[in-house]
Amino acid sequence: MDIAARLLAEHGPQALSTRRIAAEADSSTMTVYTHFGGMSGLVREMVREGFARLQERLTRVQATDDPVADMALLGRAYRLNALANPHLYAVMFGGSSLAGFSLSEEDRQHGRYTLANVAECADRCLTTGRFRPGDPILVAHQMWTAVHGLVTLELGGYLIPPYDADTCVEAQLIGLMVSAGDDYTAAATSVAKSLNRLDEI
Amino acid sequence: MDIAARLLAEHGPQALSTRRIAAEADSSTMTVYTHFGGMSGLVREMVREGFARLQERLTRVQATDDPVADMALLGRAYRLNALANPHLYAVMFGGSSLAGFSLSEEDRQHGRYTLANVAECADRCLTTGRFRPGDPILVAHQMWTAVHGLVTLELGGYLIPPYDADTCVEAQLIGLMVSAGDDYTAAATSVAKSLNRLDEI
DNA sequence: CAGTGTTGCATAACAGCGATATCTATTAAC
DNA sequence: GTTAATAGATATCGCTGTTATGCAACACTG
């Protein structure tokens, strides 16, 4: 797993081959089959690893008395995790394009479970009255999709040149909080506050 | 190109092989090389085709006196295009995971140009006072990332079960308009209005 | 018309891939 | 100590993209 993760991170997805892994591990291609049941099994395990890393990073943000700032920091953590593991992130969400590999429903459930942290934070935003009354799960879902879309486009190089990524992130986060019901100026200050807590994540 | 598009749409990305294309075309694998310079060239051409289809679909929405409803319909058109060409969509934005294939800066520019329709609509939303004053490009960008994220997760099967896709789209679109500065109830009615114009797209 | 250069495609081959069958050697259990 | 089981090495199969070679049809030129 360590070798596969390193190969993927350093040399991209095409370096993920049984022969290359075997060469790095000084063994034969059979090891991939005995331990993971094939290449797809190894990829599946790496997806799990990717979600584990993501969740570990999300749990780093601590709950403060400004839940909107916490939520913004969750968004930044999500993005930083993706930027730190770009290839792994691509495998996690662009998985269908890898030959013959498809996630099981259990894997997807595991992925969705990652949203629990965000939902908990959304609940705090709702109970403190910062967000418009609604379902915290649905709010968390909107947060996820928006940040996910931004990160996907950023990794794909589709960000519009005149604006750098940080500007887009800032605007996206503020817009998200406003869309959930927060006051615009309050959202702006909370998002700005989250910028000073980058050392947490 | 037609054969490749059909193979991709009907049998997924692993059916995109020089030999299979050659067999369907009753020719040899060399045709891919003489016409596209290799497999990556063909994929690049398919990405261009994908963006062309997307743009064609986006230009179908007509400008009315309710620009927010137009914007919502643009979002629905973006989603419907992705759902109609899921494999093509995956190649367009998950391209890095295909072996050794990377988009050129020109291709990316072509992709970003697709945003022009959305930016024009955002400008109308701004000038009519529905949206908070700001840069239409940045507003259009936020629209893009949010809808793109939603569609990506939907295609990946990551949507949260209790809510169906339509509910998420509805909530996401309303939230987007609110985040851009529109009034909540006005946004809700405009988004609902866009639901009656699905025959346009 | 004859010759010539160019282009398009078919054939064959090469290197690499995932996957499998077979066999060996090591380990675990009784 | 004997036996069963399992990890791993080797070789192989069918597949992939890619390239080199050669052949056939075409356009051009004297």
Coordinates of C-alpha atoms (C1' of nucleotides) in Angstrom, one line a residue:
Chain A
M1 CA 0.0 0.0 0.0
D2 CA 2.8 2.5 0.9
I3 CA 4.6 1.7 -2.4
A4 CA 1.4 2.0 -4.4
A5 CA 0.5 5.3 -2.7
R6 CA 4.0 6.7 -3.4
L7 CA 4.0 5.6 -7.0
L8 CA 0.6 7.1 -7.5
A9 CA 1.6 10.4 -5.8
E10 CA 5.0 10.7 -7.5
H11 CA 4.4 9.3 -11.0
G12 CA 0.7 9.5 -11.6
P13 CA -1.9 6.9 -12.3
Q14 CA -0.1 5.2 -15.2
A15 CA 2.6 4.2 -12.7
L16 CA 0.1 2.0 -10.9
S17 CA 0.9 -1.3 -12.5
T18 CA 1.4 -4.7 -11.0
R19 CA 4.8 -5.0 -12.6
R20 CA 6.0 -1.6 -11.4
I21 CA 4.8 -2.2 -7.9
A22 CA 6.4 -5.7 -7.9
A23 CA 9.7 -4.2 -9.0
E24 CA 9.6 -1.6 -6.3
A25 CA 8.8 -4.2 -3.7
D26 CA 11.5 -6.6 -5.1
S27 CA 8.9 -9.3 -5.6
S28 CA 6.6 -10.6 -8.4
T29 CA 3.3 -9.4 -9.7
M30 CA 1.6 -12.2 -7.8
T31 CA 1.8 -10.2 -4.5
V32 CA -0.9 -7.8 -5.8
Y33 CA -3.2 -10.7 -6.4
T34 CA -2.6 -12.6 -3.1
H35 CA -3.0 -9.5 -1.0
F36 CA -5.6 -7.5 -2.9
G37 CA -7.2 -9.9 -5.3
G38 CA -6.1 -7.9 -8.3
M39 CA -5.5 -4.4 -9.4
S40 CA -9.1 -3.3 -8.9
G41 CA -8.9 -4.5 -5.3
L42 CA -5.8 -2.4 -4.7
V43 CA -7.4 0.7 -6.2
R44 CA -10.5 0.1 -4.0
E45 CA -8.2 -0.1 -1.0
M46 CA -6.5 3.2 -2.1
V47 CA -9.9 4.9 -2.3
R48 CA -10.6 3.8 1.2
E49 CA -7.2 5.2 2.2
G50 CA -8.0 8.5 0.5
F51 CA -11.3 8.9 2.4
A52 CA -9.5 8.0 5.6
R53 CA -7.0 10.8 5.0
L54 CA -9.7 13.2 4.1
Q55 CA -11.7 12.4 7.3
E56 CA -8.6 12.6 9.4
R57 CA -8.0 16.1 8.0
L58 CA -11.6 17.2 8.5
T59 CA -11.6 16.1 12.1
R60 CA -8.7 18.4 12.8
V61 CA -10.8 21.5 12.7
Q62 CA -12.0 22.2 16.2
A63 CA -15.4 23.5 17.2
T64 CA -15.4 27.2 18.2
D65 CA -18.1 29.7 19.1
D66 CA -18.2 30.7 15.4
P67 CA -19.6 27.7 13.6
V68 CA -19.6 29.5 10.3
A69 CA -15.8 30.0 10.6
D70 CA -15.5 26.3 11.5
M71 CA -17.5 25.4 8.3
A72 CA -15.3 27.6 6.2
L73 CA -12.2 25.9 7.7
L74 CA -13.8 22.5 6.8
G75 CA -14.0 23.7 3.2
R76 CA -10.4 24.8 3.2
A77 CA -9.4 21.5 4.8
Y78 CA -11.2 19.6 2.1
R79 CA -9.4 21.6 -0.6
L80 CA -6.0 21.3 1.0
N81 CA -6.4 17.6 1.3
A82 CA -7.2 17.3 -2.4
L83 CA -4.3 19.6 -3.4
A84 CA -2.0 17.5 -1.2
N85 CA -3.1 14.2 -2.8
P86 CA -4.2 15.2 -6.3
H87 CA -3.8 11.8 -8.0
L88 CA -5.5 10.0 -5.1
Y89 CA -8.3 12.5 -5.3
A90 CA -8.7 11.8 -9.0
V91 CA -8.9 8.1 -8.4
M92 CA -11.5 8.6 -5.6
F93 CA -13.9 10.6 -7.7
G94 CA -13.0 10.0 -11.3
G95 CA -12.8 6.3 -10.7
S96 CA -15.1 5.2 -13.4
S97 CA -12.5 6.2 -16.1
L98 CA -10.0 3.7 -14.8
A99 CA -10.4 0.5 -16.8
G100 CA -13.1 -1.8 -15.4
F101 CA -13.1 -0.4 -11.9
S102 CA -16.3 0.5 -10.1
L103 CA -16.9 1.3 -6.5
S104 CA -19.2 -0.9 -4.5
E105 CA -22.2 0.5 -2.7
E106 CA -20.3 -0.1 0.6
D107 CA -17.4 2.1 -0.6
R108 CA -19.8 4.9 -1.6
Q109 CA -21.4 4.6 1.8
H110 CA -18.0 5.0 3.4
G111 CA -17.4 8.1 1.2
R112 CA -20.7 9.6 2.2
Y113 CA -19.9 9.0 5.9
T114 CA -17.1 11.5 5.6
L115 CA -19.8 14.1 5.4
A116 CA -20.8 13.5 9.0
N117 CA -18.3 16.1 10.3
V118 CA -19.7 18.7 7.9
A119 CA -23.2 17.8 8.9
E120 CA -22.4 18.2 12.6
C121 CA -20.9 21.6 11.9
A122 CA -24.0 22.6 9.8
D123 CA -26.2 21.6 12.7
R124 CA -24.3 24.0 15.0
C125 CA -24.7 26.7 12.3
L126 CA -28.4 26.1 12.3
T127 CA -29.0 25.9 16.1
T128 CA -27.1 29.2 16.7
G129 CA -29.3 30.9 14.2
R130 CA -26.6 31.7 11.7
F131 CA -28.2 29.6 9.0
R132 CA -31.8 29.5 7.8
P133 CA -33.8 26.7 9.4
G134 CA -33.4 23.5 7.4
D135 CA -31.9 20.0 7.3
P136 CA -28.3 20.0 8.3
I137 CA -27.6 17.0 6.0
L138 CA -28.9 18.9 3.0
V139 CA -26.9 22.0 4.0
A140 CA -23.7 19.9 4.4
H141 CA -24.4 18.3 1.1
Q142 CA -24.5 21.7 -0.6
M143 CA -21.2 22.6 1.0
W144 CA -19.7 19.4 -0.2
T145 CA -20.8 19.8 -3.8
A146 CA -19.7 23.4 -4.1
V147 CA -16.3 22.9 -2.6
H148 CA -15.9 19.6 -4.5
G149 CA -16.7 21.3 -7.8
L150 CA -14.3 24.1 -7.1
V151 CA -11.5 21.7 -6.3
T152 CA -12.2 19.5 -9.2
L153 CA -12.0 22.4 -11.7
E154 CA -8.9 23.7 -10.0
L155 CA -7.1 20.4 -10.3
G156 CA -8.3 20.2 -13.9
G157 CA -6.8 23.6 -14.6
Y158 CA -10.2 25.1 -15.5
L159 CA -10.0 28.0 -13.1
I160 CA -10.5 31.3 -14.9
P161 CA -7.1 33.0 -15.1
P162 CA -7.8 36.6 -13.9
Y163 CA -8.7 35.2 -10.5
D164 CA -6.3 33.0 -8.6
A165 CA -7.5 30.0 -6.7
D166 CA -7.5 31.7 -3.3
T167 CA -9.9 34.4 -4.6
C168 CA -12.3 31.8 -5.9
V169 CA -12.2 29.9 -2.7
E170 CA -12.9 33.0 -0.7
A171 CA -15.8 34.0 -2.9
Q172 CA -17.1 30.5 -3.0
L173 CA -17.1 30.0 0.8
I174 CA -18.7 33.4 1.4
G175 CA -21.4 32.6 -1.2
L176 CA -22.0 29.2 0.4
M177 CA -22.6 30.7 3.8
V178 CA -24.9 33.3 2.4
S179 CA -26.8 30.7 0.4
A180 CA -27.4 28.8 3.7
G181 CA -28.9 31.9 5.2
D182 CA -26.1 33.7 6.9
D183 CA -25.8 37.5 6.7
Y184 CA -23.3 38.6 4.0
T185 CA -21.0 40.7 6.2
A186 CA -21.1 38.1 9.0
A187 CA -20.2 35.4 6.5
A188 CA -17.4 37.5 5.1
T189 CA -15.9 38.1 8.6
S190 CA -16.2 34.4 9.5
V191 CA -14.6 33.2 6.3
A192 CA -11.8 35.7 6.9
K193 CA -11.5 34.4 10.5
S194 CA -11.0 30.9 9.1
L195 CA -8.0 32.1 7.2
N196 CA -6.1 32.6 10.5
R197 CA -6.7 29.0 11.6
L198 CA -4.9 27.3 8.7
D199 CA -2.4 25.9 11.2
E200 CA -5.2 23.7 12.6
I201 CA -5.4 21.8 9.4
Chain B
M1 CA -15.2 10.1 -34.4
D2 CA -18.8 8.9 -34.6
I3 CA -17.7 5.3 -33.9
A4 CA -15.5 6.4 -31.0
A5 CA -18.3 8.5 -29.5
R6 CA -20.7 5.6 -29.8
L7 CA -18.3 3.1 -28.3
L8 CA -17.6 5.4 -25.4
A9 CA -21.3 6.1 -24.8
E10 CA -22.4 2.5 -25.1
H11 CA -19.6 0.5 -23.7
G12 CA -17.7 2.9 -21.5
P13 CA -14.1 4.1 -21.5
Q14 CA -12.4 0.7 -21.7
A15 CA -14.1 0.2 -25.1
L16 CA -12.0 3.1 -26.5
S17 CA -9.2 1.0 -28.0
T18 CA -7.5 1.3 -31.4
R19 CA -8.3 -2.3 -32.3
R20 CA -12.0 -2.0 -31.3
I21 CA -12.4 1.2 -33.2
A22 CA -10.7 -0.3 -36.2
A23 CA -12.9 -3.4 -36.1
E24 CA -16.0 -1.3 -36.0
A25 CA -14.8 0.8 -38.9
D26 CA -13.7 -2.3 -40.9
S27 CA -10.1 -0.9 -41.1
S28 CA -6.8 -1.3 -39.3
T29 CA -5.5 0.4 -36.2
M30 CA -3.4 2.7 -38.3
T31 CA -6.4 4.9 -39.1
V32 CA -6.4 6.3 -35.5
Y33 CA -2.8 7.3 -36.1
T34 CA -3.1 8.8 -39.5
H35 CA -6.1 10.9 -38.5
F36 CA -5.5 11.7 -34.9
G37 CA -1.9 11.0 -34.3
G38 CA -2.6 8.4 -31.7
M39 CA -5.1 7.6 -29.0
S40 CA -4.5 10.7 -27.0
G41 CA -5.2 12.8 -30.0
L42 CA -8.5 11.1 -30.5
V43 CA -9.4 11.6 -26.8
R44 CA -8.4 15.3 -27.2
E45 CA -10.8 15.6 -30.1
M46 CA -13.5 13.9 -28.1
V47 CA -13.1 16.4 -25.3
R48 CA -13.5 19.2 -27.9
E49 CA -16.6 17.5 -29.1
G50 CA -17.9 17.2 -25.6
F51 CA -17.5 20.9 -25.0
A52 CA -19.1 21.7 -28.3
R53 CA -22.2 19.6 -27.3
L54 CA -22.3 21.4 -24.0
Q55 CA -22.1 24.8 -25.5
E56 CA -24.8 23.9 -28.1
R57 CA -27.0 22.9 -25.3
L58 CA -26.3 26.0 -23.2
T59 CA -27.2 28.3 -26.1
R60 CA -30.6 26.7 -26.3
V61 CA -31.9 28.6 -23.3
Q62 CA -33.4 31.8 -24.5
A63 CA -33.1 35.1 -22.7
T64 CA -36.4 36.1 -20.9
D65 CA -37.3 39.0 -18.6
D66 CA -36.5 36.7 -15.7
P67 CA -32.7 36.3 -15.9
V68 CA -32.5 34.3 -12.7
A69 CA -34.9 31.7 -14.2
D70 CA -32.6 31.7 -17.3
M71 CA -29.6 31.1 -15.1
A72 CA -31.4 28.2 -13.3
L73 CA -32.2 26.7 -16.7
L74 CA -28.6 27.0 -17.7
G75 CA -27.7 25.0 -14.6
R76 CA -30.3 22.4 -15.6
A77 CA -29.0 22.3 -19.1
Y78 CA -25.5 21.7 -17.8
R79 CA -26.7 18.8 -15.7
L80 CA -28.8 17.3 -18.4
N81 CA -25.9 17.4 -20.9
A82 CA -23.7 15.6 -18.4
L83 CA -26.4 13.0 -17.7
A84 CA -26.9 12.4 -21.4
N85 CA -23.2 11.9 -22.0
P86 CA -21.8 10.5 -18.7
H87 CA -18.7 8.8 -20.1
L88 CA -17.8 11.8 -22.3
Y89 CA -18.3 14.1 -19.3
A90 CA -15.9 11.9 -17.3
V91 CA -13.3 12.1 -20.0
M92 CA -13.6 15.9 -20.2
F93 CA -13.0 16.5 -16.5
G94 CA -11.5 13.3 -15.2
G95 CA -9.1 13.3 -18.1
S96 CA -5.9 13.1 -16.1
S97 CA -6.7 9.5 -15.0
L98 CA -6.6 8.3 -18.6
A99 CA -3.1 7.0 -19.3
G100 CA -0.7 9.7 -20.3
F101 CA -3.3 12.1 -21.5
S102 CA -3.2 15.7 -20.6
L103 CA -5.2 18.7 -22.0
S104 CA -3.3 21.5 -23.6
E105 CA -3.7 25.0 -22.5
E106 CA -5.6 25.7 -25.7
D107 CA -8.1 22.9 -24.8
R108 CA -8.6 24.4 -21.4
Q109 CA -9.2 27.8 -22.9
H110 CA -11.8 26.3 -25.1
G111 CA -13.4 24.8 -22.1
R112 CA -13.5 28.0 -20.2
Y113 CA -15.0 29.8 -23.2
T114 CA -18.1 27.7 -22.6
L115 CA -18.7 29.9 -19.6
A116 CA -19.4 32.9 -21.8
N117 CA -23.1 32.0 -22.0
V118 CA -23.3 31.8 -18.2
A119 CA -21.4 35.1 -17.8
E120 CA -23.7 36.9 -20.2
C121 CA -26.7 35.7 -18.2
A122 CA -25.0 36.6 -14.9
D123 CA -24.6 40.1 -16.3
R124 CA -28.3 40.4 -16.9
C125 CA -29.0 39.2 -13.4
L126 CA -26.6 41.9 -12.1
T127 CA -28.0 44.8 -14.3
T128 CA -31.6 44.1 -13.4
G129 CA -30.7 44.3 -9.7
R130 CA -31.5 40.7 -8.9
F131 CA -27.9 39.9 -7.9
R132 CA -25.6 41.8 -5.6
P133 CA -23.2 44.1 -7.6
G134 CA -20.1 42.2 -8.6
D135 CA -18.1 40.7 -11.4
P136 CA -20.4 38.6 -13.7
I137 CA -17.4 36.4 -14.5
L138 CA -16.9 35.5 -10.9
V139 CA -20.6 34.9 -10.4
A140 CA -20.7 32.7 -13.5
H141 CA -17.7 30.9 -12.1
Q142 CA -19.5 30.1 -8.8
M143 CA -22.5 28.9 -10.7
W144 CA -20.2 26.6 -12.7
T145 CA -18.3 25.1 -9.8
A146 CA -21.4 24.4 -7.8
V147 CA -23.4 22.7 -10.6
H148 CA -20.3 20.9 -11.7
G149 CA -19.7 19.6 -8.3
L150 CA -23.2 18.4 -7.9
V151 CA -23.2 16.7 -11.3
T152 CA -19.8 15.0 -10.6
L153 CA -21.0 13.6 -7.3
E154 CA -24.3 12.5 -8.9
L155 CA -22.5 10.6 -11.6
G156 CA -20.2 9.1 -9.1
G157 CA -23.1 7.9 -7.0
Y158 CA -22.2 9.9 -4.0
L159 CA -25.6 11.7 -3.6
I160 CA -27.1 11.2 -0.2
P161 CA -29.8 8.6 -0.5
P162 CA -32.7 10.2 1.4
Y163 CA -32.7 13.0 -1.1
D164 CA -33.2 12.3 -4.8
A165 CA -31.2 14.2 -7.4
D166 CA -34.0 16.5 -8.3
T167 CA -34.3 17.7 -4.8
C168 CA -30.6 18.4 -4.6
V169 CA -30.6 20.3 -7.8
E170 CA -33.5 22.4 -6.7
A171 CA -31.9 23.2 -3.4
Q172 CA -28.5 23.9 -5.0
L173 CA -29.9 26.2 -7.6
I174 CA -31.9 28.2 -5.1
G175 CA -28.9 28.4 -2.8
L176 CA -26.8 29.6 -5.7
M177 CA -29.1 32.5 -6.6
V178 CA -29.3 33.5 -2.9
S179 CA -25.6 33.4 -2.6
A180 CA -25.3 35.7 -5.6
G181 CA -27.6 38.2 -3.8
D182 CA -31.1 37.3 -4.9
D183 CA -34.0 37.3 -2.5
Y184 CA -34.8 33.8 -1.2
T185 CA -38.5 33.7 -2.2
A186 CA -37.8 35.4 -5.6
A187 CA -35.0 32.8 -6.2
A188 CA -37.4 30.0 -5.3
T189 CA -40.0 31.2 -7.7
S190 CA -37.5 31.7 -10.5
V191 CA -36.0 28.3 -10.1
A192 CA -39.5 26.8 -10.1
K193 CA -40.3 28.8 -13.2
S194 CA -37.2 27.2 -14.9
L195 CA -38.8 23.8 -14.3
N196 CA -41.5 24.6 -16.8
R197 CA -39.0 25.4 -19.6
L198 CA -37.3 22.0 -19.7
D199 CA -38.6 21.6 -23.3
E200 CA -36.2 24.4 -24.4
I201 CA -33.2 22.3 -23.5
Chain C
dC1 C1' 1.5 8.4 -71.8
dA2 C1' 5.4 7.2 -68.5
dG3 C1' 7.6 8.2 -64.6
dT4 C1' 7.7 9.9 -59.8
dG5 C1' 6.7 11.4 -55.4
dT6 C1' 3.3 11.4 -51.9
dT7 C1' -0.2 9.7 -49.1
dG8 C1' -3.4 6.0 -46.7
dC9 C1' -3.8 2.0 -45.0
dA10 C1' -2.8 -3.1 -44.0
dT11 C1' 0.3 -6.3 -42.0
dA12 C1' 3.4 -7.6 -38.7
dA13 C1' 6.0 -6.8 -34.8
dC14 C1' 7.4 -4.8 -30.1
dA15 C1' 6.9 -3.5 -25.4
dG16 C1' 3.9 -3.2 -21.9
dC17 C1' -0.3 -4.2 -19.3
dG18 C1' -3.7 -7.3 -16.1
dA19 C1' -4.7 -11.9 -15.2
dT20 C1' -4.1 -16.9 -14.7
dA21 C1' -2.1 -21.6 -14.3
dT22 C1' 1.5 -24.3 -12.6
dC23 C1' 4.9 -25.4 -9.6
dT24 C1' 8.1 -24.7 -5.6
dA25 C1' 9.3 -23.6 -1.1
dT26 C1' 8.2 -22.1 3.1
dT27 C1' 5.1 -22.1 7.0
dA28 C1' 1.4 -23.8 10.2
dA29 C1' -1.0 -27.4 12.5
dC30 C1' -1.6 -31.7 14.5
Chain D
dG1 C1' 7.8 -35.7 12.3
dT2 C1' 4.4 -35.6 9.0
dT3 C1' 1.0 -33.3 6.5
dA4 C1' -1.8 -29.6 4.8
dA5 C1' -2.0 -25.0 3.3
dT6 C1' -0.4 -20.9 1.6
dA7 C1' 2.9 -17.2 -0.4
dG8 C1' 5.4 -16.4 -4.1
dA9 C1' 8.2 -17.2 -8.6
dT10 C1' 7.9 -18.4 -13.4
dA11 C1' 5.9 -18.6 -17.6
dT12 C1' 2.1 -17.8 -20.4
dC13 C1' -2.3 -15.8 -22.5
dG14 C1' -4.8 -12.2 -24.4
dC15 C1' -5.1 -7.5 -24.5
dT16 C1' -3.4 -2.7 -25.0
dG17 C1' -0.8 1.5 -27.6
dT18 C1' 2.7 2.2 -30.8
dT19 C1' 6.0 1.8 -34.6
dA20 C1' 8.3 0.0 -38.9
dT21 C1' 7.7 -1.9 -43.2
dG22 C1' 5.6 -2.5 -47.4
dC23 C1' 2.0 -2.2 -50.8
dA24 C1' -1.5 0.2 -53.6
dA25 C1' -3.8 4.2 -55.2
dC26 C1' -3.5 8.9 -56.2
dA27 C1' -1.6 13.6 -58.0
dC28 C1' 1.7 15.8 -60.4
dT29 C1' 5.3 16.5 -64.2
dG30 C1' 8.0 15.8 -68.3

